[in-house]
Coordinates of C-alpha atoms in Angstrom, one line a residue:
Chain A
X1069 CA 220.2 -3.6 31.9
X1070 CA 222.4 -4.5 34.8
X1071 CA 224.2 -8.1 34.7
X1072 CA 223.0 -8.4 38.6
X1073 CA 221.0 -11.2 39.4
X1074 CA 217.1 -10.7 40.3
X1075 CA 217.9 -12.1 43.6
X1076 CA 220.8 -13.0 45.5
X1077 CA 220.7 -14.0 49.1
X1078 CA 224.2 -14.6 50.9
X1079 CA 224.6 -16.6 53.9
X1080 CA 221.3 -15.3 55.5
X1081 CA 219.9 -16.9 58.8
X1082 CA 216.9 -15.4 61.3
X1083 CA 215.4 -16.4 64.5
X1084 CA 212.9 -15.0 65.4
X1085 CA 212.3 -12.8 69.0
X1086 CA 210.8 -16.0 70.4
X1087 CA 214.5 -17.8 69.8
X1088 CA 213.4 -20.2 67.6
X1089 CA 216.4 -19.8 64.5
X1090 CA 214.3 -20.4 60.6
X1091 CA 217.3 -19.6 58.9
X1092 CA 221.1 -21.4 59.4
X1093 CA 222.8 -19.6 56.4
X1094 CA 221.0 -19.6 53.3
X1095 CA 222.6 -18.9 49.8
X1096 CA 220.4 -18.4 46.5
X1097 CA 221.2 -16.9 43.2
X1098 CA 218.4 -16.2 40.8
X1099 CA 219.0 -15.1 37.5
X1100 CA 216.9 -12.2 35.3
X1101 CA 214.2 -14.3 34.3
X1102 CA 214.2 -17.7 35.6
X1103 CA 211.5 -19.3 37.2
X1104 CA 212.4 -21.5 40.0
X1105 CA 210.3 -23.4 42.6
X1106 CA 211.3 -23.3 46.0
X1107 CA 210.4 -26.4 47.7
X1108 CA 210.3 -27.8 51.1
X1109 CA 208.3 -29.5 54.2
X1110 CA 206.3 -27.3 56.7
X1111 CA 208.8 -25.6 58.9
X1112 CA 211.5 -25.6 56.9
X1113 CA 212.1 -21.7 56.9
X1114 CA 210.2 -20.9 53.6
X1115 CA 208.2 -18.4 54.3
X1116 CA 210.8 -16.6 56.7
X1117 CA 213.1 -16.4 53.5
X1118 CA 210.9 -15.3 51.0
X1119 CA 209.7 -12.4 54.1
X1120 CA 213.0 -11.7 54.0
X1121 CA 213.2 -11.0 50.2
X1122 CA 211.4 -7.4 50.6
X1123 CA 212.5 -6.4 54.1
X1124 CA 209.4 -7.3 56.0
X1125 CA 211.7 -9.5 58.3
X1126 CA 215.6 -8.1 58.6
X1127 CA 218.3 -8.4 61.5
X1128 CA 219.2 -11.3 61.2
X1129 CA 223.0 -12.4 59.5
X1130 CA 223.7 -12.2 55.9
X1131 CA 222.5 -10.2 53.2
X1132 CA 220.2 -10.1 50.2
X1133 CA 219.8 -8.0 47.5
X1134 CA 217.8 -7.4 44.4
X1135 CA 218.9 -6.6 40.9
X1136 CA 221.8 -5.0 42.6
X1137 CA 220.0 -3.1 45.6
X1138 CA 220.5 -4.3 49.1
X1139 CA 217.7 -5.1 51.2
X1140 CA 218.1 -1.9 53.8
X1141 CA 215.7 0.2 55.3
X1142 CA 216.8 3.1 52.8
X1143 CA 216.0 1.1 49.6
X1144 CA 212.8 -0.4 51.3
X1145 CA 209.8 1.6 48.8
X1146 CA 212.3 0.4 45.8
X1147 CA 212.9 -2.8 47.3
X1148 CA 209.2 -3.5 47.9
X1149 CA 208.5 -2.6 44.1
X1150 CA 211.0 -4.9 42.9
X1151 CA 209.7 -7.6 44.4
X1152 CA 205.9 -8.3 44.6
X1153 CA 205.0 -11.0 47.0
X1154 CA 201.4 -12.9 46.1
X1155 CA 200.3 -14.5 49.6
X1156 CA 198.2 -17.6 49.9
X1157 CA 195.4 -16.6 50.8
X1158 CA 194.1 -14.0 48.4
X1159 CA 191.2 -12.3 50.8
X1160 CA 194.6 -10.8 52.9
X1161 CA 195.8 -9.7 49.6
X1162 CA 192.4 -8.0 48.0
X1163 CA 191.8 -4.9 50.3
X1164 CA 189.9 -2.8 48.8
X1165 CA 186.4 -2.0 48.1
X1166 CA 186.5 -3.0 44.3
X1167 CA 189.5 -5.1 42.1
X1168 CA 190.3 -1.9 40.2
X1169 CA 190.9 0.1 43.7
X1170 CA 193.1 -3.0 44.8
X1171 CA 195.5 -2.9 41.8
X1172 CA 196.1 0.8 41.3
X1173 CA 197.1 0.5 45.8
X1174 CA 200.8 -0.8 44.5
X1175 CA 201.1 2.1 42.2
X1176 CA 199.8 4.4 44.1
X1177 CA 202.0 4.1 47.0
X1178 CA 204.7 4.5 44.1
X1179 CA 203.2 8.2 44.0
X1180 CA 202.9 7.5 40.2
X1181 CA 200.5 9.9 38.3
X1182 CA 196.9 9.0 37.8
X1183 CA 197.0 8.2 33.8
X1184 CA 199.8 6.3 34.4
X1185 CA 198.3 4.3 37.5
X1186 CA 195.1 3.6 35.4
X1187 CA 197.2 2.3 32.4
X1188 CA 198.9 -0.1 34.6
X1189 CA 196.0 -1.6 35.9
X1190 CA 194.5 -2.0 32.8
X1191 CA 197.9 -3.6 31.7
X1192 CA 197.8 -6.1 34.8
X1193 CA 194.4 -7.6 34.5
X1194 CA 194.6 -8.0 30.9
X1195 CA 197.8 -10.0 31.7
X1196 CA 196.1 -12.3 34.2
X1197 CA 192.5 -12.4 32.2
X1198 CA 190.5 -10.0 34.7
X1199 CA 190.5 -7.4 32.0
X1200 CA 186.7 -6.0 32.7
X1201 CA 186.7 -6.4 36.3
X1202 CA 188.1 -3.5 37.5
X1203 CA 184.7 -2.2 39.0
X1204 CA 183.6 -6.0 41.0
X1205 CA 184.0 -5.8 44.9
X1206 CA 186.5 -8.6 45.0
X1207 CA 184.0 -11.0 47.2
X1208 CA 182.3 -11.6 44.5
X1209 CA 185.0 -13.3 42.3
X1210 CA 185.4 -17.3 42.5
X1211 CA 188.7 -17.9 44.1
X1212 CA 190.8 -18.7 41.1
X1213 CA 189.8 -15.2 39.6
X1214 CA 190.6 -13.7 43.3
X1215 CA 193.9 -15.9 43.0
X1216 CA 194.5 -14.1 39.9
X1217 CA 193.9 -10.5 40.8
X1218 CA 196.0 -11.1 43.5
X1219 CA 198.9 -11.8 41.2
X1220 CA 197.7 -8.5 39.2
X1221 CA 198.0 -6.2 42.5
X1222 CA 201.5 -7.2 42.6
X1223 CA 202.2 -7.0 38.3
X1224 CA 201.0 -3.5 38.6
X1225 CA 204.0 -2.6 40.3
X1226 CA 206.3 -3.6 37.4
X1227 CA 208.4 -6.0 39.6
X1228 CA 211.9 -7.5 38.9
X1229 CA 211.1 -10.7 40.7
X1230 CA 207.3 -12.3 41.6
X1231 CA 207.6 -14.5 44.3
X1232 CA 204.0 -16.8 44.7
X1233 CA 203.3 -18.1 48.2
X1234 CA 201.5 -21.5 46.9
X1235 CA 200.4 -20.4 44.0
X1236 CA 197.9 -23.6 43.1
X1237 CA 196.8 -24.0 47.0
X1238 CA 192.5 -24.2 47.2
X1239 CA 192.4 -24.1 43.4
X1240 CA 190.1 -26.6 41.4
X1241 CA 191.7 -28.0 38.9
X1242 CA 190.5 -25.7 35.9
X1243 CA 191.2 -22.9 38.1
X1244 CA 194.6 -24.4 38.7
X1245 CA 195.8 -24.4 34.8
X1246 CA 194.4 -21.1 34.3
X1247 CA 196.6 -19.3 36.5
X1248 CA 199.7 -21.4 35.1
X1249 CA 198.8 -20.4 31.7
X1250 CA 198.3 -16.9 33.2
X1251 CA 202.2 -17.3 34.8
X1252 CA 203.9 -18.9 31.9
X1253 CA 203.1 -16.1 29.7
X1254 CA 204.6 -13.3 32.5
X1255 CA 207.7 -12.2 31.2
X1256 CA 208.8 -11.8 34.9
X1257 CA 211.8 -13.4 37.3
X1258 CA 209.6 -16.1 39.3
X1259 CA 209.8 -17.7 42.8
X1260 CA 207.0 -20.5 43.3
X1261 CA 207.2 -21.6 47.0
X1262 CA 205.0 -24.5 46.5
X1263 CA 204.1 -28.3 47.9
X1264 CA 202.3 -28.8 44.1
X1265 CA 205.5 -30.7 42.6
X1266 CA 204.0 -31.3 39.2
X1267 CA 203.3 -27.5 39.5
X1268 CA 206.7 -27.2 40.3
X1269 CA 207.8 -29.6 37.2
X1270 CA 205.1 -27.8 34.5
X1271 CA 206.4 -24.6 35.3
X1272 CA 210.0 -23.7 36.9
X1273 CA 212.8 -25.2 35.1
X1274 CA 214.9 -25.3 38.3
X1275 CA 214.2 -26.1 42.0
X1276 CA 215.5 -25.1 45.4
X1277 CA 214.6 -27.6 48.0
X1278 CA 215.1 -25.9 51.4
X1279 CA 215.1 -28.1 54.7
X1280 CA 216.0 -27.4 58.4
X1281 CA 216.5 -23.6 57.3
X1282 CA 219.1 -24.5 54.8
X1283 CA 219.3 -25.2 51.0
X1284 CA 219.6 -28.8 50.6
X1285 CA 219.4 -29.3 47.3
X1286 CA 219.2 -26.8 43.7
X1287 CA 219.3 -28.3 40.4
X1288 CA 216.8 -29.1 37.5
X1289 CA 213.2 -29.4 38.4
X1290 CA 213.4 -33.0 36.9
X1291 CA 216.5 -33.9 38.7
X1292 CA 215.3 -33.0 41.9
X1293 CA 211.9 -35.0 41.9
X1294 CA 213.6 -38.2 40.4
X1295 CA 215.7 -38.4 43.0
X1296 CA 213.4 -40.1 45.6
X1297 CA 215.9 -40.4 47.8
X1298 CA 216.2 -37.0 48.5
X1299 CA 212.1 -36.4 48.5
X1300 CA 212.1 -38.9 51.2
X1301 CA 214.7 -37.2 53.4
X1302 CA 212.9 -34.0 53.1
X1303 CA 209.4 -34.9 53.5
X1304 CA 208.7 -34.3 49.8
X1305 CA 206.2 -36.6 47.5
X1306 CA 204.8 -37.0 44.5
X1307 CA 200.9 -37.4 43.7
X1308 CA 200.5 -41.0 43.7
X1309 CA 201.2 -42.6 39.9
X1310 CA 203.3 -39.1 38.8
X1311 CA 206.7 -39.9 37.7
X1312 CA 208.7 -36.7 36.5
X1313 CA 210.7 -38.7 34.3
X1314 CA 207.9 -39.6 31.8
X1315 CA 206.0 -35.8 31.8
X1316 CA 207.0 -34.4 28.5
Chain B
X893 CA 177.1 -5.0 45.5
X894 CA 175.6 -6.6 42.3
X895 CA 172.0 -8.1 42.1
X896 CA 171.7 -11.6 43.7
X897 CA 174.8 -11.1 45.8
X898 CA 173.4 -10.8 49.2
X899 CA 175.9 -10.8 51.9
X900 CA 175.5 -9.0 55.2
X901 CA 175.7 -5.7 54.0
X902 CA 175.2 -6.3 50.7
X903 CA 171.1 -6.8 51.2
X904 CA 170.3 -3.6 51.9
X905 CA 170.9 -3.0 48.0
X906 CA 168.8 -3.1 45.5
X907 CA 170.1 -3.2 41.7
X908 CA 168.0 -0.6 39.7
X909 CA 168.8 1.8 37.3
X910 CA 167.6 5.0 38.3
X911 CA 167.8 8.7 38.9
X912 CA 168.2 8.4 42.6
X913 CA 170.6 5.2 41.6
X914 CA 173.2 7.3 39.7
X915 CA 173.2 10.5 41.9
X916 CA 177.1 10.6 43.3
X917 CA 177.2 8.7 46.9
X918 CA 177.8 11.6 48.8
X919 CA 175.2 14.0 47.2
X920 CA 173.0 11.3 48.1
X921 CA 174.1 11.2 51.8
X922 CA 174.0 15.1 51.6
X923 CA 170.2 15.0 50.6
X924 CA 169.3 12.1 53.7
X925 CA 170.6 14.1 56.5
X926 CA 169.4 16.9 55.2
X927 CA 166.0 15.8 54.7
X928 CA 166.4 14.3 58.2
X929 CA 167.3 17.8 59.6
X930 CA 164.3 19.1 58.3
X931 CA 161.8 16.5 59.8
X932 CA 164.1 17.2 63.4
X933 CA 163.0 21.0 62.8
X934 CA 159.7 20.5 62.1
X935 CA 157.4 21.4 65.5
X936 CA 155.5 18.5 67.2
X937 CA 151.8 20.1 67.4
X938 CA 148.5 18.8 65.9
X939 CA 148.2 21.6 63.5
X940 CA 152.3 20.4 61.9
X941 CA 150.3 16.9 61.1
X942 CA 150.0 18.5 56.7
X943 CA 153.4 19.5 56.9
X944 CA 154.5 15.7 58.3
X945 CA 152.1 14.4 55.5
X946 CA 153.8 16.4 52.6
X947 CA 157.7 15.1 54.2
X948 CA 155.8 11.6 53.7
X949 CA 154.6 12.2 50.0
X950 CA 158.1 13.4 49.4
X951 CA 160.2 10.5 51.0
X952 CA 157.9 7.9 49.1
X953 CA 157.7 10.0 45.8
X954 CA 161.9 9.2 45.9
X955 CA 161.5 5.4 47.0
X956 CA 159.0 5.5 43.8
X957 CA 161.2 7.6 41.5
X958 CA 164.1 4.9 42.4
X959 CA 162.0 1.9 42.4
X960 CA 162.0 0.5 45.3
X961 CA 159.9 -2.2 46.5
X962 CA 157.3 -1.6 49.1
X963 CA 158.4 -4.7 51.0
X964 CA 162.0 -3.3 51.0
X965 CA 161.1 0.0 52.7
X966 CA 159.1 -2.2 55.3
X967 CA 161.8 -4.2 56.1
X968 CA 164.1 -0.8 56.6
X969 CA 161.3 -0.2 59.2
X970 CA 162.3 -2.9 61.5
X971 CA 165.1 -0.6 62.8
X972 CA 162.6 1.5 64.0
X973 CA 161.0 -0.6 66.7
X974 CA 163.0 -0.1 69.5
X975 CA 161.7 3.9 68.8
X976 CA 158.3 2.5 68.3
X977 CA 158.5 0.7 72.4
X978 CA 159.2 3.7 73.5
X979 CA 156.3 5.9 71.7
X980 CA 153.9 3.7 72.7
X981 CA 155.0 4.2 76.7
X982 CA 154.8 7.7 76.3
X983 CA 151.1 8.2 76.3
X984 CA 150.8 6.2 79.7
X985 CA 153.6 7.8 81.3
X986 CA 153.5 11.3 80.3
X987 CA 151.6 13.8 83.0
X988 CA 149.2 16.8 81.8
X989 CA 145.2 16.4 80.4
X990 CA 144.0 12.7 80.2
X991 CA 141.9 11.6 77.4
X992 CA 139.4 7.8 77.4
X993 CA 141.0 6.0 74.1
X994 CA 139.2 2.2 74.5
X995 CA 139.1 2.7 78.1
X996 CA 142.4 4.0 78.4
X997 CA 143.3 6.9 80.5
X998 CA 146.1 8.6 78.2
X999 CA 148.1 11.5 78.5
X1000 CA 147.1 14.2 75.6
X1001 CA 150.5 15.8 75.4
X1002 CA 152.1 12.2 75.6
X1003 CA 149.9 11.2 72.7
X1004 CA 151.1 14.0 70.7
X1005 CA 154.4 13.6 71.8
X1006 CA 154.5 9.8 70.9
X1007 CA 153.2 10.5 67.5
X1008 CA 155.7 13.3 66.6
X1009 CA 158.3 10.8 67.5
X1010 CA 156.8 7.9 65.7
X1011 CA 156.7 10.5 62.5
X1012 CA 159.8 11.6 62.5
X1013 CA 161.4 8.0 63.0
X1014 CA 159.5 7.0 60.4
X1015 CA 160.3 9.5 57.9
X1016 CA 164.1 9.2 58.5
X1017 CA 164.3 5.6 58.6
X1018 CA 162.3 6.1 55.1
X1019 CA 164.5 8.2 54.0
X1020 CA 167.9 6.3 55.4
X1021 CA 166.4 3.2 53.9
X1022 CA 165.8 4.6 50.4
X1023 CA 169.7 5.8 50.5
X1024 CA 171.0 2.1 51.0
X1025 CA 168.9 0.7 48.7
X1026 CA 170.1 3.1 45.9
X1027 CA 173.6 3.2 47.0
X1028 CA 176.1 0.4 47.5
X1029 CA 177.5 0.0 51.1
X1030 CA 181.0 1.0 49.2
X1031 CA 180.0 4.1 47.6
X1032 CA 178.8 4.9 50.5
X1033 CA 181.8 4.9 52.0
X1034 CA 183.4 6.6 49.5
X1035 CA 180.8 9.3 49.7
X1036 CA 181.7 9.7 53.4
X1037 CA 185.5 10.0 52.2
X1038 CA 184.4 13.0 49.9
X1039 CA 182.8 14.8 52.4
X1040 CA 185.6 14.8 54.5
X1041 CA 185.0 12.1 57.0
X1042 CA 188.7 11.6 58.8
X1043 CA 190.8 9.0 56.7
X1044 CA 190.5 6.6 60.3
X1045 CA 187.0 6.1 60.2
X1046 CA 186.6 6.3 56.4
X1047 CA 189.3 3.4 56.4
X1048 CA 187.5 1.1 59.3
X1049 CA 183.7 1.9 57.5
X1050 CA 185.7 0.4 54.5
X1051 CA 187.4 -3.0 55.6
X1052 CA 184.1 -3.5 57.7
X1053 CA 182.7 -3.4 53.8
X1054 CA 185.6 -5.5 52.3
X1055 CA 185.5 -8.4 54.8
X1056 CA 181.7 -8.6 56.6
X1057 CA 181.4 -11.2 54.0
X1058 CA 184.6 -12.9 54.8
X1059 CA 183.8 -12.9 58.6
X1060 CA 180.4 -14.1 58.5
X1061 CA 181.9 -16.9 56.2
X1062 CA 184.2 -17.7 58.8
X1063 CA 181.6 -17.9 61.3
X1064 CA 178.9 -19.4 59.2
X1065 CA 181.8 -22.3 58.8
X1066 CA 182.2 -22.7 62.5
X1067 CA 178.3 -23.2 63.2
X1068 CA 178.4 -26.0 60.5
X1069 CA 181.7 -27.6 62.1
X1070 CA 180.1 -27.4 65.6
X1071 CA 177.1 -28.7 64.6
X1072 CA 178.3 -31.0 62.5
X1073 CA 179.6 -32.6 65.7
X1074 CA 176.1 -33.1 67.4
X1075 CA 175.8 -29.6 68.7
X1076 CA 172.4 -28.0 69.9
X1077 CA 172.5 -24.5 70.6
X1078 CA 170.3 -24.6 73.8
X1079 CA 170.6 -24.0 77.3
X1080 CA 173.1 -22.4 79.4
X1081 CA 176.0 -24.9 78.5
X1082 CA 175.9 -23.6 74.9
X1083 CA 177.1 -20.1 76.1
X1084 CA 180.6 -21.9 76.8
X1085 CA 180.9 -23.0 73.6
X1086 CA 179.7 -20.0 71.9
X1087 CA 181.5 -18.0 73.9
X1088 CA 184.9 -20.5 72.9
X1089 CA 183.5 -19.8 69.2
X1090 CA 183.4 -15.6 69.4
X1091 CA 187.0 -15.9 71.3
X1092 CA 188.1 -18.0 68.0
X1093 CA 186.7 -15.8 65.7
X1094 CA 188.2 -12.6 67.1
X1095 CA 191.7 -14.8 67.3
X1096 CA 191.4 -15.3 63.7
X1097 CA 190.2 -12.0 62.6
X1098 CA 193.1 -10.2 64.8
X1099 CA 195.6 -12.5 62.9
X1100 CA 193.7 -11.8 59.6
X1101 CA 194.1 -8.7 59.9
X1102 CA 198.0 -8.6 60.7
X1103 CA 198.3 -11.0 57.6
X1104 CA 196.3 -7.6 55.6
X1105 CA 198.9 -5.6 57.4
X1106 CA 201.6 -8.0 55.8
X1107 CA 200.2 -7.8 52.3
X1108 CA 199.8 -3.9 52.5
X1109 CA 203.4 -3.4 53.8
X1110 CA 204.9 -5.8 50.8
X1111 CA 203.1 -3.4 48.1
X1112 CA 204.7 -0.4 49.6
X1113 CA 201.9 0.3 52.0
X1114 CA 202.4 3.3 54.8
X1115 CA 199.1 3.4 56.0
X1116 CA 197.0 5.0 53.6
X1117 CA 194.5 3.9 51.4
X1118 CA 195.6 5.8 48.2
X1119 CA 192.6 6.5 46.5
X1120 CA 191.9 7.7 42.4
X1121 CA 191.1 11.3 41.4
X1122 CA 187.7 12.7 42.6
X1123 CA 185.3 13.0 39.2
X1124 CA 183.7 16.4 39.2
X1125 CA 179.9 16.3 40.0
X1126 CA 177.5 18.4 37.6
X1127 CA 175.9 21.0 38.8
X1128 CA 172.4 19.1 38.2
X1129 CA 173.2 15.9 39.8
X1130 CA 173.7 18.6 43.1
X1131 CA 170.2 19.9 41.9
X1132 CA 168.4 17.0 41.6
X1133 CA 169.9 15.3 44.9
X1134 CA 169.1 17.9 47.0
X1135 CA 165.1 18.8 45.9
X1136 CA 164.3 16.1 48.3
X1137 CA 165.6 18.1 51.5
X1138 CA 164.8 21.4 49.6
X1139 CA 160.9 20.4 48.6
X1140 CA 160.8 19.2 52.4
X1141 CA 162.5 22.5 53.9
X1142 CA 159.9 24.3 51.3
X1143 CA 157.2 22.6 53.3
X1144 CA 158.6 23.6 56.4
X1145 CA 159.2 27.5 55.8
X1146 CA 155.4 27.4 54.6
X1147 CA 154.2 25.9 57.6
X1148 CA 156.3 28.6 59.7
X1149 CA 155.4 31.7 56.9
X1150 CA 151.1 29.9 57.7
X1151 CA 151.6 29.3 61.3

């Protein structure tokens, strides 16, 4: 394997057509297998960076790459597989007329041979506990199991990095540790954009807090929530009663 | 769609496990229009009426054979009505012969053609409504995909299946919100606001939909709805689908060989 990183952005900024600038220079390195939170208020350019980690937005200055390949319009089917995006909201995500259908779309579009597509979504759902589902229309899952699925669309493509848009949003609360046990036990590069800081703290050793369309701070997930100084300036808080310094 | 799921689409279904329930989707669909053809064919004269009456046996023999409820084929009826207005008009307006029918002055060859009409909706709404309780709305799409239905269409039938529920949850949430809020859906003020509430929902459907767009492009999507290898169909589920159009084309070529 290659000593590249899973992700590496490089002075990147965007603004969009409208003229409104998300991104003023953003740097990030992410290393084969970490799992780091990305944190930050609304606004603050998350979701314009992590649409900038597969090529859906480009143009803009800088550059990213992952495990080594540039973001470019050539490399943009390789680039897509490397990096599986899980949106919010998992009824964008879940397409097709039945779960099985959904997870085999990834693999599909990879032109990979039937067996092979069939394995893999066997592989995925087992990995996120939906093994069994394949046939359900996806309607008639709760949310946490569509939440889950959703992350299996994405497994099924064998990515180098999985980057969660608010992984934990609409979850209850049992529905909530299921998918981090499901997560902690992915053997995968991880970036959790999240406003769940505990979520943030149980599961990503390290956090990027990103402000104004810059990084403003990247260190230890602990670090970074005990200083409430920096939460404040950012807009960031903690559940009432949670102090990060106590959690085990 | 599962048993106890209803859904918009989804309560046309009913969960049974039957011949005419595991028949592929699109021999199914194959057998329907066929049987449908059929009826079209079938002359509208007084001395057809036994060939009409052996269609019927046949359409109900399958609703039996896949266990559907009476109530349920009734209820596929209602689509029929519109068809049913219209037969009953033809008797008064149609020229030719009159007969006295409870005082009426009726046209004889609007009678019979009002009755032909009324039997041949019938049948095919029978017959449509015995498909979509044996078949669920998304085999039924893939059935249309197998016989070659363009890729466009096949793909709109199919997120029209994937999110009717998600829509009509959408919608279902602004009625509570609205009248949550003291709002009476009466008189012509409430157009405004349902109007205001259909703009809303199309706003939010429209941006749904480029947020689909989003998820599809990030899994490598180019348009296509990549779809698993077809499963060969035996020879006997093609037999056993299509004796329902068969037996009824039967009936027909005996009414033509007697008439």
């Amino acid at each position: 394997m290659t000593a590249d990183p899973s992700l590496l952005v490089e002075d990147l900024a965007f603004a969009y057509p409208d003229g409104h600038q998300a991104l003023f220079g953003v740097d990030l390195r992410v290393e084969r297998g970490e799992r780091v939170a990305l944190l930050g208020p609304n606004g603050a350019g998350k979701t314009t960076l992590v649409l900038h980690l597969n090529g859906i937005l480009t143009g803009g200055r800088g550059r990213v790459s992952v495990a080594g390949l540039p973001v470019q319009k050539r490399h943009l089917t390789e680039v897509r597989r490397r990096v599986g995006i899980v949106f919010q909201d998992p009824d964008d995500q879940l397409f097709m007329p039945t779960v099985g259908e959904d997870v085999a779309f990834g693999p599909r579009n990879l032109g990979l041979p039937e067996p092979e597509v069939a394995a893999r979504v066997d592989e995925a759902l087992r990995q996120v506990g939906m093994a069994g589902s394949a046939d359900r229309p996806p309607h008639h899952l709760s949310f946490g199991q569509r939440r889950r699925v959703a992350v299996a669309t994405v497994l099924s493509m064998h990515p180098e990095v999985l980057v969660l848009d608010e992984p934990s949003s609409n979850l209850d609360p049992a529905g909530r540790r299921e998918l981090a046990e499901v997560l902690a036990g992915l053997p995968v590069t991880m970036l959790m954009v999240t406003h769940d800081l505990p979520y943030a703290l149980q599961l990503c050793p390290r956090s990027v807090v990103l402000d104004g369309g810059v990084v403003v701070a990247d260190g230890p997930t602990r670090e970074v929530l005990a200083d409430a100084d920096l939460l404040a300036a950012h807009r960031l808080e903690l559940p009432y009663g949670f102090d990060p310094r106590t959690v085990p | 769609m599962g048993a106890g799921h209803g859904g918009p689409l989804g309560s046309a279904y009913v969960a049974r496990d039957s011949v005419v329930h595991r028949l592929p989707a699109h021999v199914s669909l194959v057998a329907v229009v066929g049987f449908a053809l059929v009826v079209v064919a079938t002359p509208v004269r007084t001395a057809w009426a036994p060939a009409y009456a052996g269609y019927a046996v046949l359409v109900l023999a399958a609703a039996a054979l896949a266990r559907v409820p009476a109530a349920r084929l009734a209820r596929g009826l209602v689509v029929e009505v519109p068809f049913v207005v219209f037969a009953l008009l033809l008797p008064l307006v149609a020229r030719g012969p009159r007969v006295e029918v409870l005082g009426l002055s009726l046209s004889e060859g609007g009678l019979v053609a009002a009755g032909g009409l009324l039997a041949k909706a019938t049948l095919s709404v029978l017959a449509a409504t015995v498909l979509a309780a044996t078949t669920t709305p998304q085999d039924l799409v893939r059935g249309l995909q197998r016989l070659r239905l363009p890729a466009v269409l096949v793909q709109i039938l199919s997120f029209m299946v994937r999110y009717a529920d998600v829509v009509t949850g959408e919608l279902r949430r602004m009625r509570v919100a609205r009248e949550s809020r003291g709002f009476r859906g009466r008189g012509p003020g409430a157009l405004r606001v349902v109007a205001g509430t259909a703009g809303a929902l199309f706003v939010r459907s429209y941006e749904r939909g480029e947020r689909v767009h989003l998820a599809m492009l990030a899994r490598g999507g180019d348009g296509r709805l990549p779809t698993g290898p077809a499963v060969a169909v035996p020879a006997r589920a093609w037999l056993t689908g299509l004796a329902l159009p068969l037996a009824a084309g039967a009936v027909l070529a005996a009414g033509m060989l007697g008439a």
